[in-house]
Amino acid sequence: MTRLSCAAAVAAGMTLLLIGSLFYPPAVYVCLAVGVCALPFLGHTALFSLLLYLLPYAVLFKASPGSTSFFTLLELWALALLALRVRSIDRRVLAALCVLLMALAPVSCRSASLWKILVNLLLLYAFVRGYRAQDAVWYGGSFAAGVLVSSVLGLWKEKIPRFLAMYSDLNYEVIGGVRTLRFSGTFNDPNYFSVMLILGILLCIRGLQAPGRGQRTLCAFALLALAGLGMATYSKSFALMLPVALLTILTLRARRKWALAALLATVCALVWELDPGGVIGRLLARFSQQSLSTGRAAIWRSYWQGATNTLLPFLFGHGLDAQLARPAHSLLLEALYAVGLVGTVCWFGAVAVILHTGAPCARGRWWGMGYAAVFVMYGFLTGLTDYALPFALMMAYVFSRTGAEEVRMA
């Protein structure tokens, strides 16, 4: 059995244990033990494929609703194992991380959030350092499989008491006069779920240029399933990003892209005409009955004023744990308020340096779409210390590199 096959078996076993923990809670400890024991035997590709698959289950992977997710413990264990396998760290990355720590330490040296940021960046670096183009199908497939399988499980969220107890808000909203569930899979928030769906759609579109017909068929069905789940979130950011994401179909070879574009146009026309369950109508109602920012504009103004009122907080921030009455709902404004202009520039700089350390290659068309999707959608979300952000950036990196492979084959 190869390491990748082992990772797939471990993922299946852990999924069954997590489902079992909803009825017999001690099973979650068995699930953690399986993950901890399996990780040392997995190579780079298998290890990150497993983490990407388990990402959507983080909310369920807990001893109790208010406790730390065991997914975090697996992240730390994986990072420790990867550190033991690496003899040196890129000097550019080391310098960027040191500068970032010096920028954040004055106002956040005692904050646990500082270490969360560092762990997230180190995980991203470990992924980029060991990335190989031929493994993209495993990363993308694991990520999409995790989102799709967990979404099926999320359909029973309200029917299983322990499952329901993990969520403080089921995200019901009155849309067009109808109390409507905004589906979020196993995530806490439909907007964060939407980021994962858009990235999954981008990777599925790249997968449509795979040489095997079976792989292309799976990617096509996964693309339609992810798009359908996205519509069920009633997320305005998803509705705005979906057409842009679908434009990456133009990166495919001519014979395939026009056939696929025609098929998608037909499907979209049928969905628009039939509108099963009134989903399209309610989604459009969200645009008409609310502002585009859904009330975030007032919050953004308050954070901007709080960040720019005086010089020192503007430069160095109020601290990573500081926030106003409500979360910022914007990664950029959250960063400016918490760590100031200096910390924000250093954080974005560290991310850019890490992503740049990968093996050099030619850039494909639309290579930056994944990064654009992440930062545009996180522009409406709080995420400086979000556990899912580094994995979203990993998938954006995979998307950019598969575009590079297309250039080489042309």
mmCIF file of C-alpha atoms in Angstrom:
data_model
loop_
_atom_site.group_PDB
_atom_site.id
_atom_site.type_symbol
_atom_site.label_atom_id
_atom_site.label_comp_id
_atom_site.label_asym_id
_atom_site.label_seq_id
_atom_site.Cartn_x
_atom_site.Cartn_y
_atom_site.Cartn_z
ATOM 1 C CA MET A 1 0.000 0.000 0.000
ATOM 2 C CA THR A 2 1.423 3.405 -0.985
ATOM 3 C CA ARG A 3 1.468 6.329 1.407
ATOM 4 C CA LEU A 4 -1.260 8.062 -0.578
ATOM 5 C CA SER A 5 -3.461 4.949 -0.426
ATOM 6 C CA CYS A 6 -2.746 4.798 3.308
ATOM 7 C CA ALA A 7 -3.819 8.437 3.674
ATOM 8 C CA ALA A 8 -7.060 7.685 1.809
ATOM 9 C CA ALA A 9 -7.757 4.724 4.121
ATOM 10 C CA VAL A 10 -6.998 6.840 7.200
ATOM 11 C CA ALA A 11 -9.303 9.611 5.899
ATOM 12 C CA ALA A 12 -12.142 7.113 5.393
ATOM 13 C CA GLY A 13 -11.627 5.633 8.848
ATOM 14 C CA MET A 14 -11.493 9.025 10.557
ATOM 15 C CA THR A 15 -14.645 10.113 8.742
ATOM 16 C CA LEU A 16 -16.515 7.086 10.066
ATOM 17 C CA LEU A 17 -15.175 7.722 13.568
ATOM 18 C CA LEU A 18 -16.236 11.388 13.439
ATOM 19 C CA ILE A 19 -19.733 10.337 12.363
ATOM 20 C CA GLY A 20 -19.734 7.765 15.151
ATOM 21 C CA SER A 21 -18.703 10.423 17.679
ATOM 22 C CA LEU A 22 -22.007 12.200 17.048
ATOM 23 C CA PHE A 23 -23.714 9.213 18.681
ATOM 24 C CA TYR A 24 -20.915 7.924 20.928
ATOM 25 C CA PRO A 25 -18.696 10.889 21.966
ATOM 26 C CA PRO A 26 -15.586 8.893 23.063
ATOM 27 C CA ALA A 27 -15.103 7.893 19.420
ATOM 28 C CA VAL A 28 -13.625 11.349 18.789
ATOM 29 C CA TYR A 29 -10.612 10.421 20.964
ATOM 30 C CA VAL A 30 -10.104 7.253 18.903
ATOM 31 C CA CYS A 31 -10.251 9.426 15.788
ATOM 32 C CA LEU A 32 -7.546 11.713 17.208
ATOM 33 C CA ALA A 33 -5.375 8.717 18.114
ATOM 34 C CA VAL A 34 -5.685 7.342 14.572
ATOM 35 C CA GLY A 35 -4.608 10.700 13.113
ATOM 36 C CA VAL A 36 -1.682 11.112 15.525
ATOM 37 C CA CYS A 37 -0.422 7.567 14.857
ATOM 38 C CA ALA A 38 -0.838 7.824 11.074
ATOM 39 C CA LEU A 39 0.871 11.175 10.403
ATOM 40 C CA PRO A 40 4.481 10.032 11.086
ATOM 41 C CA PHE A 41 4.161 7.388 8.357
ATOM 42 C CA LEU A 42 2.828 9.748 5.698
ATOM 43 C CA GLY A 43 4.967 11.592 3.192
ATOM 44 C CA HIS A 44 4.548 15.276 2.375
ATOM 45 C CA THR A 45 1.813 14.786 -0.237
ATOM 46 C CA ALA A 46 -0.146 12.234 1.789
ATOM 47 C CA LEU A 47 0.103 14.311 4.982
ATOM 48 C CA PHE A 48 -1.221 17.508 3.435
ATOM 49 C CA SER A 49 -3.850 15.605 1.442
ATOM 50 C CA LEU A 50 -5.176 14.214 4.736
ATOM 51 C CA LEU A 51 -5.201 17.654 6.399
ATOM 52 C CA LEU A 52 -6.969 19.208 3.399
ATOM 53 C CA TYR A 53 -9.610 16.477 3.516
ATOM 54 C CA LEU A 54 -10.161 16.883 7.274
ATOM 55 C CA LEU A 55 -10.343 20.695 7.163
ATOM 56 C CA PRO A 56 -14.186 20.895 6.825
ATOM 57 C CA TYR A 57 -14.614 18.575 9.843
ATOM 58 C CA ALA A 58 -12.765 20.873 12.267
ATOM 59 C CA VAL A 59 -15.973 22.019 13.999
ATOM 60 C CA LEU A 60 -16.990 18.397 14.675
ATOM 61 C CA PHE A 61 -13.521 17.247 15.689
ATOM 62 C CA LYS A 62 -13.934 18.300 19.340
ATOM 63 C CA ALA A 63 -14.415 16.743 22.746
ATOM 64 C CA SER A 64 -17.186 19.255 23.515
ATOM 65 C CA PRO A 65 -18.804 22.255 21.768
ATOM 66 C CA GLY A 66 -16.692 24.899 23.499
ATOM 67 C CA SER A 67 -13.323 23.115 23.416
ATOM 68 C CA THR A 68 -10.363 23.462 21.070
ATOM 69 C CA SER A 69 -10.699 21.465 17.877
ATOM 70 C CA PHE A 70 -8.519 18.373 17.671
ATOM 71 C CA PHE A 71 -7.815 19.453 14.105
ATOM 72 C CA THR A 72 -5.595 22.158 15.628
ATOM 73 C CA LEU A 73 -3.664 19.482 17.536
ATOM 74 C CA LEU A 74 -3.178 17.528 14.305
ATOM 75 C CA GLU A 75 -1.891 20.708 12.615
ATOM 76 C CA LEU A 76 0.682 21.231 15.383
ATOM 77 C CA TRP A 77 1.718 17.566 15.292
ATOM 78 C CA ALA A 78 2.068 17.683 11.499
ATOM 79 C CA LEU A 79 4.156 20.866 11.723
ATOM 80 C CA ALA A 80 6.438 19.264 14.317
ATOM 81 C CA LEU A 81 6.942 16.201 12.099
ATOM 82 C CA LEU A 82 7.646 18.359 9.056
ATOM 83 C CA ALA A 83 10.154 20.418 11.056
ATOM 84 C CA LEU A 84 12.063 17.231 11.949
ATOM 85 C CA ARG A 85 12.303 16.332 8.251
ATOM 86 C CA VAL A 86 13.619 19.742 7.162
ATOM 87 C CA ARG A 87 17.302 20.497 7.660
ATOM 88 C CA SER A 88 17.105 24.203 6.880
ATOM 89 C CA ILE A 89 14.626 26.983 6.224
ATOM 90 C CA ASP A 90 14.822 29.409 3.318
ATOM 91 C CA ARG A 91 16.681 32.529 4.450
ATOM 92 C CA ARG A 92 14.129 34.818 2.804
ATOM 93 C CA VAL A 93 11.289 33.148 4.692
ATOM 94 C CA LEU A 94 13.224 33.214 7.951
ATOM 95 C CA ALA A 95 13.928 36.930 7.508
ATOM 96 C CA ALA A 96 10.277 37.678 6.648
ATOM 97 C CA LEU A 97 9.025 35.794 9.715
ATOM 98 C CA CYS A 98 11.535 37.509 12.004
ATOM 99 C CA VAL A 99 10.516 40.937 10.712
ATOM 100 C CA LEU A 100 6.848 40.011 11.184
ATOM 101 C CA LEU A 101 7.446 38.870 14.774
ATOM 102 C CA MET A 102 9.318 42.097 15.551
ATOM 103 C CA ALA A 103 6.442 44.113 14.086
ATOM 104 C CA LEU A 104 3.754 42.262 16.074
ATOM 105 C CA ALA A 105 5.554 41.627 19.345
ATOM 106 C CA PRO A 106 5.290 45.167 20.816
ATOM 107 C CA VAL A 107 1.490 45.000 21.073
ATOM 108 C CA SER A 108 0.813 41.234 20.926
ATOM 109 C CA CYS A 109 3.761 39.453 22.551
ATOM 110 C CA ARG A 110 1.504 37.698 25.090
ATOM 111 C CA SER A 111 -1.302 36.893 22.695
ATOM 112 C CA ALA A 112 -1.997 33.301 21.637
ATOM 113 C CA SER A 113 -3.142 34.758 18.326
ATOM 114 C CA LEU A 114 0.476 35.666 17.516
ATOM 115 C CA TRP A 115 1.419 31.998 17.625
ATOM 116 C CA LYS A 116 -1.624 31.056 15.544
ATOM 117 C CA ILE A 117 -0.415 33.417 12.817
ATOM 118 C CA LEU A 118 3.088 31.947 13.000
ATOM 119 C CA VAL A 119 1.808 28.342 12.829
ATOM 120 C CA ASN A 120 -0.412 29.212 9.852
ATOM 121 C CA LEU A 121 2.505 30.754 7.961
ATOM 122 C CA LEU A 122 4.860 27.873 8.769
ATOM 123 C CA LEU A 123 2.267 25.349 7.555
ATOM 124 C CA LEU A 124 1.907 27.311 4.329
ATOM 125 C CA TYR A 125 5.693 27.379 3.906
ATOM 126 C CA ALA A 126 5.979 23.628 4.551
ATOM 127 C CA PHE A 127 3.353 22.996 1.874
ATOM 128 C CA VAL A 128 5.007 25.253 -0.714
ATOM 129 C CA ARG A 129 8.479 23.882 0.030
ATOM 130 C CA GLY A 130 7.479 20.276 -0.676
ATOM 131 C CA TYR A 131 4.967 20.902 -3.472
ATOM 132 C CA ARG A 132 5.317 18.865 -6.659
ATOM 133 C CA ALA A 133 3.232 19.575 -9.739
ATOM 134 C CA GLN A 134 2.344 15.905 -10.270
ATOM 135 C CA ASP A 135 0.645 15.816 -6.841
ATOM 136 C CA ALA A 136 -1.839 18.585 -7.635
ATOM 137 C CA VAL A 137 -4.578 16.040 -8.366
ATOM 138 C CA TRP A 138 -4.214 14.592 -4.862
ATOM 139 C CA TYR A 139 -4.380 17.981 -3.168
ATOM 140 C CA GLY A 140 -7.319 19.205 -5.217
ATOM 141 C CA GLY A 141 -9.130 15.874 -5.040
ATOM 142 C CA SER A 142 -8.705 15.584 -1.269
ATOM 143 C CA PHE A 143 -9.888 19.144 -0.735
ATOM 144 C CA ALA A 144 -12.968 18.750 -2.968
ATOM 145 C CA ALA A 145 -13.795 15.333 -1.488
ATOM 146 C CA GLY A 146 -13.646 16.727 2.041
ATOM 147 C CA VAL A 147 -15.957 19.617 1.171
ATOM 148 C CA LEU A 148 -18.466 17.406 -0.672
ATOM 149 C CA VAL A 149 -18.583 14.521 1.832
ATOM 150 C CA SER A 150 -18.820 16.871 4.830
ATOM 151 C CA SER A 151 -21.582 18.800 3.053
ATOM 152 C CA VAL A 152 -23.646 15.616 2.774
ATOM 153 C CA LEU A 153 -23.108 15.111 6.502
ATOM 154 C CA GLY A 154 -24.125 18.746 7.093
ATOM 155 C CA LEU A 155 -27.628 17.960 5.816
ATOM 156 C CA TRP A 156 -28.275 16.214 9.154
ATOM 157 C CA LYS A 157 -27.008 19.104 11.274
ATOM 158 C CA GLU A 158 -30.390 19.843 12.856
ATOM 159 C CA LYS A 159 -31.421 16.211 13.297
ATOM 160 C CA ILE A 160 -28.576 14.941 15.510
ATOM 161 C CA PRO A 161 -28.476 16.559 18.995
ATOM 162 C CA ARG A 162 -24.684 16.428 19.471
ATOM 163 C CA PHE A 163 -24.172 17.709 15.927
ATOM 164 C CA LEU A 164 -26.560 20.601 16.565
ATOM 165 C CA ALA A 165 -24.838 21.450 19.868
ATOM 166 C CA MET A 166 -21.603 22.279 18.006
ATOM 167 C CA TYR A 167 -23.222 25.351 16.400
ATOM 168 C CA SER A 168 -24.317 28.534 18.132
ATOM 169 C CA ASP A 169 -26.064 29.811 14.988
ATOM 170 C CA LEU A 170 -27.650 27.752 12.222
ATOM 171 C CA ASN A 171 -27.674 30.799 9.915
ATOM 172 C CA TYR A 172 -31.389 31.145 9.315
ATOM 173 C CA GLU A 173 -32.345 34.436 7.678
ATOM 174 C CA VAL A 174 -35.566 35.968 6.416
ATOM 175 C CA ILE A 175 -35.078 36.342 2.659
ATOM 176 C CA GLY A 176 -37.900 37.635 0.511
ATOM 177 C CA GLY A 177 -40.308 37.170 3.415
ATOM 178 C CA VAL A 178 -39.350 33.497 3.853
ATOM 179 C CA ARG A 179 -37.319 32.123 6.765
ATOM 180 C CA THR A 180 -34.462 30.457 4.888
ATOM 181 C CA LEU A 181 -31.536 28.290 5.955
ATOM 182 C CA ARG A 182 -28.249 29.504 4.536
ATOM 183 C CA PHE A 183 -26.448 26.191 4.126
ATOM 184 C CA SER A 184 -22.904 26.080 5.508
ATOM 185 C CA GLY A 185 -22.043 22.382 5.378
ATOM 186 C CA THR A 186 -20.076 21.612 8.529
ATOM 187 C CA PHE A 187 -18.596 25.137 8.699
ATOM 188 C CA ASN A 188 -19.884 27.699 11.185
ATOM 189 C CA ASP A 189 -20.573 30.382 8.612
ATOM 190 C CA PRO A 190 -21.887 30.135 5.019
ATOM 191 C CA ASN A 191 -19.502 32.873 3.856
ATOM 192 C CA TYR A 192 -16.386 30.961 4.934
ATOM 193 C CA PHE A 193 -17.926 27.868 3.343
ATOM 194 C CA SER A 194 -18.329 29.876 0.123
ATOM 195 C CA VAL A 195 -14.581 30.579 -0.043
ATOM 196 C CA MET A 196 -13.891 26.830 -0.003
ATOM 197 C CA LEU A 197 -16.541 26.215 -2.658
ATOM 198 C CA ILE A 198 -15.116 28.819 -5.047
ATOM 199 C CA LEU A 199 -11.618 27.376 -4.664
ATOM 200 C CA GLY A 200 -13.017 23.892 -5.251
ATOM 201 C CA ILE A 201 -14.736 25.102 -8.432
ATOM 202 C CA LEU A 202 -11.498 26.665 -9.712
ATOM 203 C CA LEU A 203 -9.606 23.422 -9.102
ATOM 204 C CA CYS A 204 -12.343 21.376 -10.792
ATOM 205 C CA ILE A 205 -12.100 23.602 -13.866
ATOM 206 C CA ARG A 206 -8.342 22.987 -13.952
ATOM 207 C CA GLY A 207 -9.092 19.281 -13.578
ATOM 208 C CA LEU A 208 -11.131 19.349 -16.776
ATOM 209 C CA GLN A 209 -7.861 19.364 -18.724
ATOM 210 C CA ALA A 210 -6.776 16.031 -17.156
ATOM 211 C CA PRO A 211 -5.822 13.353 -19.711
ATOM 212 C CA GLY A 212 -8.251 10.697 -18.410
ATOM 213 C CA ARG A 213 -11.926 10.855 -19.382
ATOM 214 C CA GLY A 214 -12.944 9.467 -15.993
ATOM 215 C CA GLN A 215 -11.076 12.232 -14.181
ATOM 216 C CA ARG A 216 -12.667 14.882 -16.373
ATOM 217 C CA THR A 217 -16.129 13.442 -15.754
ATOM 218 C CA LEU A 218 -15.590 13.425 -11.975
ATOM 219 C CA CYS A 219 -14.383 17.028 -12.098
ATOM 220 C CA ALA A 220 -17.442 18.077 -14.128
ATOM 221 C CA PHE A 221 -19.871 16.476 -11.672
ATOM 222 C CA ALA A 222 -17.938 17.900 -8.690
ATOM 223 C CA LEU A 223 -18.033 21.362 -10.284
ATOM 224 C CA LEU A 224 -21.823 21.227 -10.645
ATOM 225 C CA ALA A 225 -22.239 19.899 -7.094
ATOM 226 C CA LEU A 226 -20.025 22.643 -5.622
ATOM 227 C CA ALA A 227 -21.884 25.316 -7.589
ATOM 228 C CA GLY A 228 -25.208 23.968 -6.328
ATOM 229 C CA LEU A 229 -23.984 24.007 -2.726
ATOM 230 C CA GLY A 230 -22.775 27.561 -3.242
ATOM 231 C CA MET A 231 -26.202 28.715 -4.360
ATOM 232 C CA ALA A 232 -27.669 27.144 -1.197
ATOM 233 C CA THR A 233 -25.455 29.425 0.925
ATOM 234 C CA TYR A 234 -27.271 32.486 -0.501
ATOM 235 C CA SER A 235 -23.911 34.236 -0.250
ATOM 236 C CA LYS A 236 -23.661 37.410 -2.292
ATOM 237 C CA SER A 237 -19.883 37.123 -2.496
ATOM 238 C CA PHE A 238 -20.258 33.597 -3.910
ATOM 239 C CA ALA A 239 -22.833 34.785 -6.462
ATOM 240 C CA LEU A 240 -20.469 37.547 -7.590
ATOM 241 C CA MET A 241 -17.359 35.346 -7.710
ATOM 242 C CA LEU A 242 -18.954 32.352 -9.453
ATOM 243 C CA PRO A 243 -19.246 33.949 -12.940
ATOM 244 C CA VAL A 244 -15.687 35.235 -12.649
ATOM 245 C CA ALA A 245 -14.443 31.792 -11.597
ATOM 246 C CA LEU A 246 -16.256 30.178 -14.518
ATOM 247 C CA LEU A 247 -14.390 32.471 -16.891
ATOM 248 C CA THR A 248 -11.304 30.361 -16.212
ATOM 249 C CA ILE A 249 -12.920 27.838 -18.563
ATOM 250 C CA LEU A 250 -11.321 30.015 -21.246
ATOM 251 C CA THR A 251 -7.940 28.683 -20.116
ATOM 252 C CA LEU A 252 -8.834 25.228 -21.405
ATOM 253 C CA ARG A 253 -7.911 24.052 -24.852
ATOM 254 C CA ALA A 254 -10.243 25.330 -27.562
ATOM 255 C CA ARG A 255 -11.996 22.049 -28.371
ATOM 256 C CA ARG A 256 -12.916 21.463 -24.755
ATOM 257 C CA LYS A 257 -13.658 24.956 -23.572
ATOM 258 C CA TRP A 258 -16.385 25.763 -26.087
ATOM 259 C CA ALA A 259 -18.146 22.437 -25.532
ATOM 260 C CA LEU A 260 -17.993 22.921 -21.776
ATOM 261 C CA ALA A 261 -19.054 26.568 -22.010
ATOM 262 C CA ALA A 262 -22.099 25.520 -24.073
ATOM 263 C CA LEU A 263 -22.980 22.791 -21.562
ATOM 264 C CA LEU A 264 -22.688 25.165 -18.601
ATOM 265 C CA ALA A 265 -24.739 27.825 -20.411
ATOM 266 C CA THR A 266 -27.475 25.242 -21.008
ATOM 267 C CA VAL A 267 -27.435 24.100 -17.375
ATOM 268 C CA CYS A 268 -27.528 27.714 -16.132
ATOM 269 C CA ALA A 269 -30.430 28.528 -18.447
ATOM 270 C CA LEU A 270 -32.410 25.511 -17.212
ATOM 271 C CA VAL A 271 -31.696 26.328 -13.556
ATOM 272 C CA TRP A 272 -32.687 29.975 -14.121
ATOM 273 C CA GLU A 273 -35.904 28.947 -15.855
ATOM 274 C CA LEU A 274 -36.945 26.196 -13.460
ATOM 275 C CA ASP A 275 -35.416 27.722 -10.276
ATOM 276 C CA PRO A 276 -35.939 24.616 -8.100
ATOM 277 C CA GLY A 277 -37.008 25.602 -4.607
ATOM 278 C CA GLY A 278 -36.957 29.292 -5.505
ATOM 279 C CA VAL A 279 -33.231 29.484 -4.712
ATOM 280 C CA ILE A 280 -32.391 31.964 -7.480
ATOM 281 C CA GLY A 281 -35.306 34.193 -6.548
ATOM 282 C CA ARG A 282 -34.299 34.336 -2.896
ATOM 283 C CA LEU A 283 -30.658 34.934 -3.766
ATOM 284 C CA LEU A 284 -31.650 37.900 -5.946
ATOM 285 C CA ALA A 285 -33.890 39.083 -3.109
ATOM 286 C CA ARG A 286 -30.822 39.347 -0.870
ATOM 287 C CA PHE A 287 -29.320 41.814 -3.352
ATOM 288 C CA SER A 288 -32.517 43.866 -3.533
ATOM 289 C CA GLN A 289 -33.445 43.957 0.155
ATOM 290 C CA GLN A 290 -29.924 44.574 1.505
ATOM 291 C CA SER A 291 -26.907 46.655 0.583
ATOM 292 C CA LEU A 292 -24.055 44.893 -1.198
ATOM 293 C CA SER A 293 -22.015 44.926 2.024
ATOM 294 C CA THR A 294 -24.979 43.573 4.109
ATOM 295 C CA GLY A 295 -24.520 46.272 6.724
ATOM 296 C CA ARG A 296 -20.753 45.873 6.926
ATOM 297 C CA ALA A 297 -20.063 49.411 5.691
ATOM 298 C CA ALA A 298 -20.842 50.946 9.090
ATOM 299 C CA ILE A 299 -18.601 48.384 10.804
ATOM 300 C CA TRP A 300 -15.803 49.088 8.332
ATOM 301 C CA ARG A 301 -16.054 52.829 8.989
ATOM 302 C CA SER A 302 -15.764 52.294 12.745
ATOM 303 C CA TYR A 303 -12.685 50.068 12.340
ATOM 304 C CA TRP A 304 -11.093 52.517 9.903
ATOM 305 C CA GLN A 305 -11.671 55.379 12.326
ATOM 306 C CA GLY A 306 -10.348 53.304 15.227
ATOM 307 C CA ALA A 307 -7.247 52.388 13.238
ATOM 308 C CA THR A 308 -6.448 55.900 12.002
ATOM 309 C CA ASN A 309 -7.431 58.124 14.958
ATOM 310 C CA THR A 310 -3.919 58.391 16.353
ATOM 311 C CA LEU A 311 -0.470 57.790 14.874
ATOM 312 C CA LEU A 312 0.896 54.980 17.070
ATOM 313 C CA PRO A 313 -2.179 52.682 16.799
ATOM 314 C CA PHE A 314 -2.236 53.367 13.050
ATOM 315 C CA LEU A 315 1.374 52.228 12.733
ATOM 316 C CA PHE A 316 1.437 49.364 15.252
ATOM 317 C CA GLY A 317 -2.218 48.563 16.006
ATOM 318 C CA HIS A 318 -4.187 47.910 19.175
ATOM 319 C CA GLY A 319 -3.144 44.255 19.624
ATOM 320 C CA LEU A 320 -4.236 40.993 18.036
ATOM 321 C CA ASP A 321 -6.966 40.365 20.603
ATOM 322 C CA ALA A 322 -8.438 43.872 20.298
ATOM 323 C CA GLN A 323 -11.704 44.438 18.474
ATOM 324 C CA LEU A 324 -14.711 46.723 18.637
ATOM 325 C CA ALA A 325 -18.263 45.715 19.540
ATOM 326 C CA ARG A 326 -18.517 43.539 16.415
ATOM 327 C CA PRO A 327 -15.914 41.652 14.346
ATOM 328 C CA ALA A 328 -14.370 43.645 11.498
ATOM 329 C CA HIS A 329 -15.766 41.448 8.673
ATOM 330 C CA SER A 330 -12.733 42.430 6.606
ATOM 331 C CA LEU A 331 -9.300 40.829 6.694
ATOM 332 C CA LEU A 332 -7.580 44.077 5.715
ATOM 333 C CA LEU A 333 -9.371 46.311 8.238
ATOM 334 C CA GLU A 334 -9.014 43.656 10.932
ATOM 335 C CA ALA A 335 -5.271 43.633 10.296
ATOM 336 C CA LEU A 336 -4.980 47.426 10.242
ATOM 337 C CA TYR A 337 -6.868 47.747 13.537
ATOM 338 C CA ALA A 338 -5.115 44.869 15.287
ATOM 339 C CA VAL A 339 -1.504 45.118 14.090
ATOM 340 C CA GLY A 340 -1.370 48.502 12.354
ATOM 341 C CA LEU A 341 0.059 49.467 8.997
ATOM 342 C CA VAL A 342 3.506 48.070 9.807
ATOM 343 C CA GLY A 343 2.153 44.682 10.911
ATOM 344 C CA THR A 344 -0.234 44.473 7.958
ATOM 345 C CA VAL A 345 2.520 45.154 5.419
ATOM 346 C CA CYS A 346 4.789 42.632 7.154
ATOM 347 C CA TRP A 347 2.067 39.941 7.188
ATOM 348 C CA PHE A 348 1.212 40.335 3.503
ATOM 349 C CA GLY A 349 4.923 40.504 2.757
ATOM 350 C CA ALA A 350 5.569 37.238 4.620
ATOM 351 C CA VAL A 351 2.772 35.517 2.689
ATOM 352 C CA ALA A 352 4.166 36.810 -0.616
ATOM 353 C CA VAL A 353 7.711 35.669 0.237
ATOM 354 C CA ILE A 354 6.484 32.184 1.225
ATOM 355 C CA LEU A 355 4.454 31.764 -1.956
ATOM 356 C CA HIS A 356 7.444 32.958 -3.999
ATOM 357 C CA THR A 357 9.777 30.287 -2.592
ATOM 358 C CA GLY A 358 8.248 27.561 -4.766
ATOM 359 C CA ALA A 359 10.170 26.180 -7.744
ATOM 360 C CA PRO A 360 10.190 28.788 -10.548
ATOM 361 C CA CYS A 361 8.039 28.079 -13.593
ATOM 362 C CA ALA A 362 6.157 29.881 -16.337
ATOM 363 C CA ARG A 363 2.832 31.438 -15.420
ATOM 364 C CA GLY A 364 -0.364 30.161 -16.994
ATOM 365 C CA ARG A 365 -3.297 32.312 -17.971
ATOM 366 C CA TRP A 366 -5.460 33.450 -15.058
ATOM 367 C CA TRP A 367 -2.878 32.006 -12.648
ATOM 368 C CA GLY A 368 -3.724 34.603 -9.989
ATOM 369 C CA MET A 369 -7.460 33.876 -9.908
ATOM 370 C CA GLY A 370 -7.150 31.652 -6.830
ATOM 371 C CA TYR A 371 -5.325 34.326 -4.838
ATOM 372 C CA ALA A 372 -7.826 36.950 -6.002
ATOM 373 C CA ALA A 373 -10.732 34.761 -4.878
ATOM 374 C CA VAL A 374 -9.200 34.262 -1.431
ATOM 375 C CA PHE A 375 -8.406 37.910 -0.742
ATOM 376 C CA VAL A 376 -11.570 39.341 -2.329
ATOM 377 C CA MET A 377 -13.835 37.004 -0.358
ATOM 378 C CA TYR A 378 -11.823 37.415 2.853
ATOM 379 C CA GLY A 379 -12.257 41.134 2.266
ATOM 380 C CA PHE A 380 -15.743 40.548 3.679
ATOM 381 C CA LEU A 381 -14.602 38.184 6.445
ATOM 382 C CA THR A 382 -12.495 38.258 9.596
ATOM 383 C CA GLY A 383 -9.583 35.909 9.066
ATOM 384 C CA LEU A 384 -6.141 37.015 10.244
ATOM 385 C CA THR A 385 -5.965 34.019 12.617
ATOM 386 C CA ASP A 386 -8.546 31.843 10.847
ATOM 387 C CA TYR A 387 -7.528 28.170 10.795
ATOM 388 C CA ALA A 388 -8.825 27.750 7.215
ATOM 389 C CA LEU A 389 -6.889 30.685 5.668
ATOM 390 C CA PRO A 390 -3.541 28.887 5.119
ATOM 391 C CA PHE A 391 -5.351 25.972 3.481
ATOM 392 C CA ALA A 392 -7.247 28.357 1.221
ATOM 393 C CA LEU A 393 -3.906 29.868 0.200
ATOM 394 C CA MET A 394 -2.536 26.358 -0.420
ATOM 395 C CA MET A 395 -5.368 25.666 -2.856
ATOM 396 C CA ALA A 396 -4.815 29.025 -4.541
ATOM 397 C CA TYR A 397 -1.151 28.046 -4.906
ATOM 398 C CA VAL A 398 -2.117 24.692 -6.453
ATOM 399 C CA PHE A 399 -4.389 26.530 -8.904
ATOM 400 C CA SER A 400 -1.602 28.908 -9.917
ATOM 401 C CA ARG A 401 0.849 26.049 -10.475
ATOM 402 C CA THR A 402 -1.526 23.894 -12.525
ATOM 403 C CA GLY A 403 -1.860 26.923 -14.805
ATOM 404 C CA ALA A 404 1.931 26.871 -15.137
ATOM 405 C CA GLU A 405 1.869 23.242 -16.212
ATOM 406 C CA GLU A 406 -0.616 24.194 -18.954
ATOM 407 C CA VAL A 407 1.905 26.665 -20.375
ATOM 408 C CA ARG A 408 4.612 24.022 -20.439
ATOM 409 C CA MET A 409 2.410 21.566 -22.358
ATOM 410 C CA ALA A 410 1.272 24.119 -24.937
#
